[in-house]
Coordinates of C-alpha atoms in Angstrom, one line a residue:
X1 CA 20.2 -68.9 8.8
X2 CA 17.6 -66.0 9.5
X3 CA 19.6 -65.8 12.9
X4 CA 22.8 -65.4 10.8
X5 CA 21.6 -62.8 8.4
X6 CA 20.3 -61.2 11.2
X7 CA 23.8 -61.0 13.0
X8 CA 25.2 -59.7 10.0
X9 CA 22.9 -56.9 9.6
X10 CA 22.4 -55.2 13.2
X11 CA 26.0 -53.8 13.4
X12 CA 25.8 -51.9 10.0
X13 CA 22.5 -51.1 10.4
X14 CA 23.8 -49.0 13.7
X15 CA 27.0 -47.6 11.7
X16 CA 24.6 -46.0 9.1
X17 CA 22.2 -45.1 11.3
X18 CA 24.8 -43.2 13.5
X19 CA 26.5 -41.9 10.8
X20 CA 23.3 -40.5 9.2
X21 CA 22.3 -38.9 12.5
X22 CA 26.3 -36.7 13.3
X23 CA 26.5 -33.7 10.8
X24 CA 28.7 -34.1 7.9
X25 CA 30.6 -31.4 9.7
X26 CA 31.5 -33.9 12.7
X27 CA 34.6 -35.3 10.4
X28 CA 38.0 -33.8 10.7
X29 CA 39.3 -31.4 8.1
X30 CA 41.4 -32.7 5.6
X31 CA 45.4 -31.9 6.1
X32 CA 45.6 -31.4 2.7
X33 CA 43.2 -28.0 2.8
X34 CA 44.8 -25.1 3.3
X35 CA 43.9 -23.7 6.6
X36 CA 42.8 -20.1 5.4
X37 CA 40.3 -22.0 2.7
X38 CA 38.3 -24.3 4.8
X39 CA 35.5 -22.6 6.7
X40 CA 35.0 -22.4 10.7
X41 CA 32.4 -24.3 12.7
X42 CA 31.9 -24.9 16.3
X43 CA 31.3 -29.1 15.5
X44 CA 34.3 -29.0 12.6
X45 CA 36.5 -27.2 15.1
X46 CA 36.1 -29.1 18.6
X47 CA 34.4 -32.6 17.0
X48 CA 35.0 -35.9 15.6
X49 CA 34.6 -39.9 15.4
X50 CA 36.0 -43.0 15.0
X51 CA 34.3 -46.4 14.1
X52 CA 35.3 -50.1 13.3
X53 CA 32.7 -52.6 11.8
X54 CA 34.7 -56.3 11.7
X55 CA 33.3 -59.9 10.7
X56 CA 34.7 -62.7 12.1
X57 CA 34.8 -66.1 11.1
X58 CA 36.6 -68.3 12.8
X59 CA 36.9 -72.1 12.1
X60 CA 37.9 -74.8 15.3
X61 CA 40.9 -77.2 13.6
X62 CA 41.2 -79.4 17.1
X63 CA 39.4 -83.0 17.5
X64 CA 36.4 -81.4 17.2
X65 CA 36.1 -79.1 14.5
X66 CA 33.1 -76.4 13.8
X67 CA 32.6 -72.6 14.0
X68 CA 34.4 -71.2 17.0
X69 CA 33.8 -67.6 15.9
X70 CA 30.6 -66.2 13.4
X71 CA 31.3 -62.4 15.1
X72 CA 30.1 -59.2 14.1
X73 CA 31.3 -56.4 15.5
X74 CA 31.0 -52.9 16.6
X75 CA 33.4 -50.4 18.1
X76 CA 32.7 -46.0 18.0
X77 CA 34.6 -42.9 19.7
X78 CA 33.8 -39.8 20.3
X79 CA 35.8 -36.8 20.5
X80 CA 35.0 -33.9 21.7
X81 CA 37.7 -30.5 22.6
X82 CA 35.6 -27.7 24.5
X83 CA 38.8 -25.8 24.6
X84 CA 42.5 -26.5 24.8
X85 CA 42.8 -27.2 28.3
X86 CA 39.4 -29.6 28.5
X87 CA 39.2 -32.2 26.0
X88 CA 36.5 -35.6 26.5
X89 CA 36.1 -38.4 25.2
X90 CA 33.0 -41.6 25.1
X91 CA 33.2 -45.0 23.5
X92 CA 31.8 -48.7 23.0
X93 CA 32.0 -51.3 21.7
X94 CA 29.9 -54.5 20.9
X95 CA 29.4 -57.9 18.9
X96 CA 26.4 -60.8 18.1
X97 CA 28.6 -64.0 17.7
X98 CA 26.2 -66.4 15.4
X99 CA 28.6 -69.3 16.3
X100 CA 26.9 -70.3 19.0
X101 CA 23.1 -70.3 17.6
X102 CA 24.7 -72.4 14.7
X103 CA 26.2 -74.9 16.6
X104 CA 25.2 -77.0 19.7
X105 CA 29.2 -77.4 20.8
X106 CA 29.1 -75.1 23.8
X107 CA 27.2 -75.5 26.7
X108 CA 24.3 -72.8 27.2
X109 CA 26.1 -70.7 29.4
X110 CA 29.1 -70.7 27.7
X111 CA 26.2 -69.3 24.6
X112 CA 24.9 -66.8 27.2
X113 CA 28.2 -65.1 28.3
X114 CA 29.8 -64.9 24.6
X115 CA 27.2 -64.5 22.0
X116 CA 26.1 -60.9 22.7
X117 CA 28.3 -58.1 24.3
X118 CA 27.5 -54.5 24.6
X119 CA 30.0 -52.5 27.0
X120 CA 31.7 -49.5 27.9
X121 CA 34.7 -48.7 26.7
X122 CA 36.4 -44.8 27.1
X123 CA 34.7 -42.2 29.4
X124 CA 36.7 -40.0 30.4
X125 CA 37.5 -35.6 30.4
X126 CA 41.2 -35.1 30.4
X127 CA 42.2 -31.3 31.8
X128 CA 45.1 -30.2 30.6
X129 CA 47.7 -27.2 32.8
X130 CA 51.2 -26.1 32.8
X131 CA 53.3 -29.8 32.8
X132 CA 50.0 -31.4 34.4
X133 CA 47.5 -33.2 32.5
X134 CA 44.6 -34.9 34.4
X135 CA 42.6 -37.8 33.4
X136 CA 39.4 -38.5 35.1
X137 CA 36.8 -41.6 34.0
X138 CA 36.9 -45.2 32.5
X139 CA 40.7 -45.3 30.7
X140 CA 43.2 -47.5 30.6
X141 CA 46.5 -46.8 31.8
X142 CA 49.6 -48.2 29.7
X143 CA 52.7 -49.0 31.6
X144 CA 54.4 -52.0 29.4
X145 CA 54.5 -53.2 26.0
X146 CA 55.2 -56.8 26.2
X147 CA 54.9 -59.1 23.2
X148 CA 52.1 -61.8 23.8
X149 CA 52.3 -61.9 27.7
X150 CA 51.6 -58.5 30.3
X151 CA 54.5 -57.8 32.5
X152 CA 55.1 -54.0 33.3
X153 CA 50.8 -53.4 32.4
X154 CA 49.5 -54.2 35.6
X155 CA 46.8 -51.7 36.1
X156 CA 44.3 -53.0 34.0
X157 CA 42.2 -56.2 34.6
X158 CA 42.6 -57.8 31.4
X159 CA 39.5 -60.1 29.0
X160 CA 40.9 -63.6 28.2
X161 CA 38.0 -65.4 27.3
X162 CA 40.3 -65.6 23.9
X163 CA 43.0 -65.9 25.9
X164 CA 45.9 -64.1 24.8
X165 CA 44.8 -64.1 21.3
X166 CA 43.3 -60.5 20.4
X167 CA 45.4 -57.2 20.9
X168 CA 46.3 -55.5 23.9
X169 CA 44.1 -52.3 23.5
X170 CA 41.1 -55.8 23.9
X171 CA 42.6 -57.4 26.4
X172 CA 42.2 -54.8 29.0
X173 CA 39.1 -53.9 30.5
X174 CA 39.0 -50.0 30.7
X175 CA 38.5 -49.3 34.9
X176 CA 37.2 -45.7 36.4
X177 CA 40.4 -44.0 37.0
X178 CA 41.8 -40.7 38.2
X179 CA 45.8 -40.9 36.4
X180 CA 47.7 -37.5 37.1
X181 CA 51.1 -36.6 35.4
X182 CA 53.1 -33.5 36.0
X183 CA 55.9 -33.5 34.1
X184 CA 58.7 -31.7 36.5
X185 CA 61.5 -31.5 34.6
X186 CA 61.9 -31.3 30.4
X187 CA 63.1 -35.0 30.9
X188 CA 61.3 -36.6 33.4
X189 CA 57.8 -37.0 34.9
X190 CA 55.7 -38.2 37.7
X191 CA 52.1 -40.9 37.1
X192 CA 49.9 -41.3 40.2
X193 CA 46.8 -43.7 39.4
X194 CA 44.0 -44.1 41.8
X195 CA 40.5 -45.9 41.6
X196 CA 38.2 -47.3 43.3
X197 CA 37.2 -49.7 40.6
X198 CA 37.1 -53.6 41.3
X199 CA 36.8 -55.1 38.0
X200 CA 38.4 -58.2 37.9
X201 CA 40.0 -60.0 34.7
X202 CA 36.9 -61.7 32.6
X203 CA 38.1 -65.5 32.4
X204 CA 35.8 -68.3 29.7
X205 CA 33.4 -70.4 32.0
X206 CA 34.3 -74.2 31.5
X207 CA 33.4 -76.1 28.2
X208 CA 35.0 -72.6 26.4
X209 CA 37.2 -72.9 23.6
X210 CA 40.1 -70.8 26.1
X211 CA 39.0 -71.9 29.7
X212 CA 41.6 -72.3 31.8
X213 CA 38.8 -74.9 33.6
X214 CA 38.0 -77.6 30.6
X215 CA 39.3 -80.6 32.4
X216 CA 39.8 -79.7 35.8
X217 CA 41.8 -83.0 36.0
X218 CA 44.5 -81.8 33.2
X219 CA 44.6 -78.6 33.6
X220 CA 47.2 -76.3 35.9
X221 CA 45.4 -73.7 36.6
X222 CA 43.2 -75.5 39.0
X223 CA 45.5 -78.4 40.0
X224 CA 46.1 -80.1 42.0
X225 CA 43.0 -82.5 42.8
X226 CA 42.6 -85.7 43.5
X227 CA 42.2 -88.6 40.6
X228 CA 37.9 -89.6 40.3
X229 CA 36.5 -87.3 42.8
X230 CA 34.9 -84.4 40.6
X231 CA 34.8 -80.7 40.9
X232 CA 32.6 -77.8 41.1
X233 CA 33.4 -74.3 40.1
X234 CA 32.0 -71.9 42.6
X235 CA 30.8 -68.3 42.0
X236 CA 33.8 -65.6 41.5
X237 CA 34.0 -64.1 44.5
X238 CA 35.1 -60.4 43.5
X239 CA 36.5 -57.7 45.7
X240 CA 33.7 -55.0 47.6
X241 CA 33.9 -51.8 46.7
X242 CA 34.9 -49.5 49.3
X243 CA 37.7 -47.2 50.5
X244 CA 39.8 -49.9 51.9
X245 CA 39.9 -51.3 48.6
X246 CA 40.8 -49.0 46.4
X247 CA 43.8 -49.4 44.0
X248 CA 46.3 -46.8 43.7
X249 CA 50.3 -46.2 42.2
X250 CA 52.4 -44.0 40.5
X251 CA 55.3 -44.3 38.1
X252 CA 58.2 -42.0 37.3
X253 CA 60.0 -41.7 34.1
X254 CA 63.4 -40.4 33.1
X255 CA 64.5 -40.1 29.5
X256 CA 68.4 -39.7 29.3
X257 CA 71.5 -39.9 27.0
X258 CA 68.5 -41.8 24.6
X259 CA 67.4 -44.1 27.6
X260 CA 63.7 -44.1 28.7
X261 CA 63.7 -45.3 32.3
X262 CA 60.4 -46.1 34.3
X263 CA 60.4 -47.4 38.3
X264 CA 56.5 -48.1 38.8
X265 CA 54.6 -49.4 41.9
X266 CA 50.8 -50.4 42.0
X267 CA 48.3 -52.3 44.2
X268 CA 45.3 -53.9 43.9
X269 CA 43.0 -56.8 44.4
X270 CA 44.7 -60.1 42.0
X271 CA 43.0 -59.4 39.2
X272 CA 43.5 -63.3 38.1
X273 CA 41.5 -64.7 40.4
X274 CA 43.5 -67.3 43.4
X275 CA 41.7 -70.8 43.5
X276 CA 41.0 -72.4 47.0
X277 CA 40.1 -76.3 47.2
X278 CA 38.4 -77.8 49.3
X279 CA 37.0 -81.1 49.7
X280 CA 33.1 -81.4 50.1
X281 CA 30.2 -84.0 50.3
X282 CA 27.7 -83.6 47.5
X283 CA 24.2 -83.6 49.1
X284 CA 22.4 -85.0 45.9
X285 CA 24.5 -87.8 45.0
X286 CA 26.2 -88.1 48.5
X287 CA 29.4 -88.4 47.0
X288 CA 32.4 -86.3 47.8
X289 CA 33.5 -83.3 45.6
X290 CA 35.9 -80.6 45.4
X291 CA 34.9 -77.0 45.4
X292 CA 37.2 -74.8 43.6
X293 CA 36.5 -71.0 45.3
X294 CA 38.1 -68.0 42.8
X295 CA 39.4 -65.3 45.2
X296 CA 40.9 -62.4 44.8
X297 CA 43.6 -61.2 47.2
X298 CA 45.5 -58.2 47.5
X299 CA 49.0 -57.8 45.7
X300 CA 51.7 -55.1 44.9
X301 CA 53.5 -54.8 42.1
X302 CA 56.8 -53.1 41.6
X303 CA 58.7 -52.5 38.4
X304 CA 61.2 -50.9 35.8
X305 CA 61.1 -50.6 32.5
X306 CA 64.0 -49.5 30.0
X307 CA 64.4 -49.3 26.4
X308 CA 66.6 -47.4 23.8
X309 CA 66.6 -47.1 20.4
X310 CA 69.6 -47.3 18.1
X311 CA 69.9 -47.2 13.7
X312 CA 67.8 -49.8 12.7
X313 CA 67.2 -51.2 16.8
X314 CA 65.5 -51.3 19.7
X315 CA 66.5 -52.9 23.1
X316 CA 63.8 -53.0 25.8
X317 CA 63.3 -55.1 29.0
X318 CA 60.7 -54.8 31.7
X319 CA 60.8 -56.6 35.4
X320 CA 57.6 -56.6 37.5
X321 CA 58.3 -58.3 41.3
X322 CA 54.8 -59.1 42.4
X323 CA 54.2 -59.2 46.5
X324 CA 51.1 -61.2 47.9
X325 CA 50.3 -64.3 45.1
X326 CA 48.8 -67.5 45.9
X327 CA 50.1 -70.7 43.8
X328 CA 48.8 -74.0 43.5
X329 CA 50.1 -76.3 46.8
X330 CA 50.1 -80.2 46.8
X331 CA 47.8 -79.6 50.4
X332 CA 44.6 -79.6 49.7
X333 CA 43.0 -80.7 53.3
X334 CA 44.8 -77.8 55.4
X335 CA 45.8 -75.1 53.4
X336 CA 43.2 -75.3 50.5
X337 CA 45.2 -75.8 47.9
X338 CA 47.7 -72.4 47.4
X339 CA 50.0 -71.2 49.1
X340 CA 51.3 -67.8 49.6
X341 CA 54.7 -67.1 48.1
X342 CA 57.1 -64.2 46.0
X343 CA 56.2 -63.9 42.1
X344 CA 59.4 -62.0 40.0
X345 CA 58.5 -61.6 36.2
X346 CA 61.3 -60.2 33.6
X347 CA 61.0 -60.1 29.7
X348 CA 63.8 -58.6 27.8
X349 CA 63.2 -57.4 24.1
X350 CA 65.5 -56.3 20.5
X351 CA 63.7 -55.2 17.4
X352 CA 65.4 -54.9 14.7
X353 CA 64.9 -54.5 10.8
X354 CA 66.6 -57.5 9.1
X355 CA 68.0 -57.2 5.3
X356 CA 65.3 -57.6 3.0
X357 CA 63.0 -55.2 4.9
X358 CA 61.9 -57.9 7.6
X359 CA 61.3 -56.7 10.6
X360 CA 61.7 -58.6 14.1
X361 CA 60.6 -58.3 17.6
X362 CA 62.1 -60.9 19.6
X363 CA 61.6 -61.1 23.4
X364 CA 62.8 -63.3 26.4
X365 CA 60.4 -63.9 28.9
X366 CA 60.3 -65.3 32.4
X367 CA 58.8 -66.0 35.5
X368 CA 60.3 -66.9 39.3
X369 CA 58.6 -68.3 42.0
X370 CA 60.6 -67.4 45.5
X371 CA 59.8 -69.2 48.5
X372 CA 57.7 -72.8 50.0
X373 CA 59.3 -74.2 47.0
X374 CA 58.3 -77.5 49.6
X375 CA 54.5 -77.2 49.1
X376 CA 54.0 -75.1 45.7
X377 CA 53.2 -77.5 42.6
X378 CA 53.6 -74.4 40.1
X379 CA 56.8 -74.8 38.4
X380 CA 59.6 -73.0 39.8
X381 CA 60.5 -71.3 36.6
X382 CA 58.8 -70.9 33.4
X383 CA 60.7 -69.4 30.2
X384 CA 59.5 -67.9 26.9
X385 CA 61.3 -67.2 23.5
X386 CA 58.5 -64.9 21.4
X387 CA 59.4 -64.1 18.1
X388 CA 57.6 -61.7 15.3
X389 CA 58.4 -61.4 11.6
X390 CA 57.1 -59.3 9.7
X391 CA 57.2 -57.4 5.5
X392 CA 55.9 -54.6 3.8
X393 CA 54.8 -55.3 -0.2
X394 CA 52.6 -53.6 -3.1
X395 CA 53.2 -50.1 -1.2
X396 CA 52.1 -51.3 2.4
X397 CA 49.1 -53.0 1.4
X398 CA 49.9 -56.4 1.6
X399 CA 51.9 -57.5 4.9
X400 CA 52.3 -61.2 6.0
X401 CA 53.7 -61.7 9.5
X402 CA 54.1 -64.5 12.0
X403 CA 54.4 -64.6 15.3
X404 CA 55.8 -68.1 17.5
X405 CA 55.7 -68.6 20.9
X406 CA 57.7 -71.5 22.6
X407 CA 58.0 -72.5 26.1
X408 CA 61.4 -73.6 27.1
X409 CA 60.5 -75.8 30.0
X410 CA 58.1 -78.3 28.1
X411 CA 57.9 -77.6 24.2
X412 CA 54.3 -75.7 24.1
X413 CA 54.1 -73.4 21.6
X414 CA 51.4 -71.2 20.0
X415 CA 52.2 -69.9 16.7
X416 CA 50.2 -67.4 14.5
X417 CA 50.8 -66.4 10.7
X418 CA 48.6 -63.6 9.0
X419 CA 48.3 -62.3 6.1
X420 CA 46.9 -58.5 6.3
X421 CA 45.7 -56.8 2.4
X422 CA 44.1 -53.4 2.6
X423 CA 42.0 -53.1 -0.1
X424 CA 41.3 -49.3 0.3
X425 CA 42.6 -47.3 3.2
X426 CA 39.4 -47.8 5.5
X427 CA 39.6 -51.7 4.1
X428 CA 41.3 -54.8 5.5
X429 CA 41.1 -57.9 4.9
X430 CA 42.8 -60.8 7.0
X431 CA 43.3 -64.1 6.8
X432 CA 45.2 -66.3 9.4
X433 CA 45.0 -69.2 12.4
X434 CA 46.2 -69.8 15.7
X435 CA 48.1 -72.9 16.4
X436 CA 48.9 -74.6 20.2
X437 CA 50.4 -77.1 20.6
X438 CA 51.9 -79.3 23.7
X439 CA 51.3 -81.0 27.4
X440 CA 47.9 -80.1 28.6
X441 CA 49.7 -78.8 32.0
X442 CA 51.6 -76.0 29.7
X443 CA 49.8 -72.2 29.3
X444 CA 50.1 -73.0 25.4
X445 CA 49.6 -76.7 25.6
X446 CA 46.8 -76.4 27.3
X447 CA 44.7 -75.1 24.2
X448 CA 45.9 -78.0 22.0
X449 CA 42.1 -78.9 20.7
X450 CA 41.1 -75.2 20.3
X451 CA 43.8 -74.5 17.6
X452 CA 41.6 -72.5 14.8
X453 CA 42.0 -70.4 11.2
X454 CA 40.1 -67.2 11.0
X455 CA 39.3 -64.7 8.5
X456 CA 38.2 -60.6 9.4
X457 CA 37.1 -58.5 7.4
X458 CA 37.4 -55.1 9.0
X459 CA 35.8 -51.6 7.8
X460 CA 37.1 -47.9 9.9
X461 CA 35.9 -45.0 9.3

C-alpha cells in the first residue's frame, strides 16, 4: 500500500515543483485579452510550457484476471521562441507502474522493464528562412495517419510494449535526425530526412501482457518451431551506429485541385526484429533447444499517399512497398527459419459525417508477401477492416466512441469501446475496454488472454 501511495504522489509533487519554479508569466497570454492591454515581457512573449498528469488503471479480464496497469504518468514540454527564425522545444515523460508491486503475475525481467521509465521526447531546434524549415534534434517525423496500424509512417520506430493500444504519438519513438523541408512552389514541397539514430522497436518481454513471445509454440511471430523442443530468446542484436548505417530518405508533396499527394522513400535498419531460429544443444540440460536470434536487416520503403476532402467526407490512402524484409520459413536447418521476400501494404480510408451527429472513420487494410511462396509460412495475404464511430454530447463534454478492427483471414478481432468525459477544460475522465478474440496465430488473437477494462484520469496544464 505504501508503494501505491508513493506512486500516486510523485508525479503530482513533480508537477507542483515545476509549476512553482516557473514564473507566472511563463504561460502564454489569454487570447481574449487585447494585445495593447497585455504587459510585454521577455518570458511572456517567448516562453511557454504544457504538461499532462495521468493516472491509468487497467484490470485484465482474461483467463488470469488481475491488475495489468496502475500507472502514474507525467509529461512536460517547454517551448522557447528566440525570434521569428529560431524556435526551441524540449520535453520528456515518465511513469511509475504500481501493478508490478501488487501482483506476482509477471516475471522479474518484465517487472524491471515496465515498472518505471523516464525518457526524453522532444529536444529539437527549428530554423526558419524563406520557403525553408530545418528541424534538428530528437523528433518525430510523421508521414502517415492510418487507423490502428502504421503504413506510410515509416521513419520512427515504435514502442509496442502495449501493442498498438496507445495513441500513435505515444507509440512513435523519437529519433535524432535532421529534417529539412523546402517549399519550391506554393502547392508543392520536398522534405529530406537523415538520421544516425539506430533506435529499434521496443517489444514487450516474454511473460508480459502484450509480448509477441508469450508461448513460442503458439505465436506467429517466431513460428515455426519444432513441437516439444524449448526455445531460448537471445538479446536483440541492434544495429551499430556508424556512417554506413545512417538512415535517410525524402518525401515530395503536391496539392492540386483539392487532392493532396505525396511520394516517399526511406531506408533504415528494420525497426521490427527478424527472428533467426537455430537448433542447438543446451550445455546445462544436454537437451536440444531452439535459439531465437533477433536481427535488423536494412530495408527500403517506397510509398505513395493521397487524400481528398469533400463536403462532409474524406477519401484517403497509403501504399508502401518494402524491399529487404525477412519472413518466417519452414526451413530451420538451412535458412535458420527466415526467407527474403517483398512486402506490399496499403490502406484505403473513407471518413464521413453520418446522420445523428455520428462521425465515422473506416479503413480497408491489406498486405501481400511477394515471392518465395514455397518457403514462407507467413500468410501471403492478410486483410483487415477497421471502423471507428464517435459522437459528442453535452457541448462536447461527453464523447462515446467505438473502435473495431477485424482480420478477414481468420476472424480475429480487436474491439475498443470508450467513453470520454471532460469534467472541466483541463480534466478528462476515460472509461473503456480493450477486447481481443481469435486464433493464437493472428494479429489480434495472440492477445486473447490480455483483454482488459480500464479507467484513466488526466489533468492537462
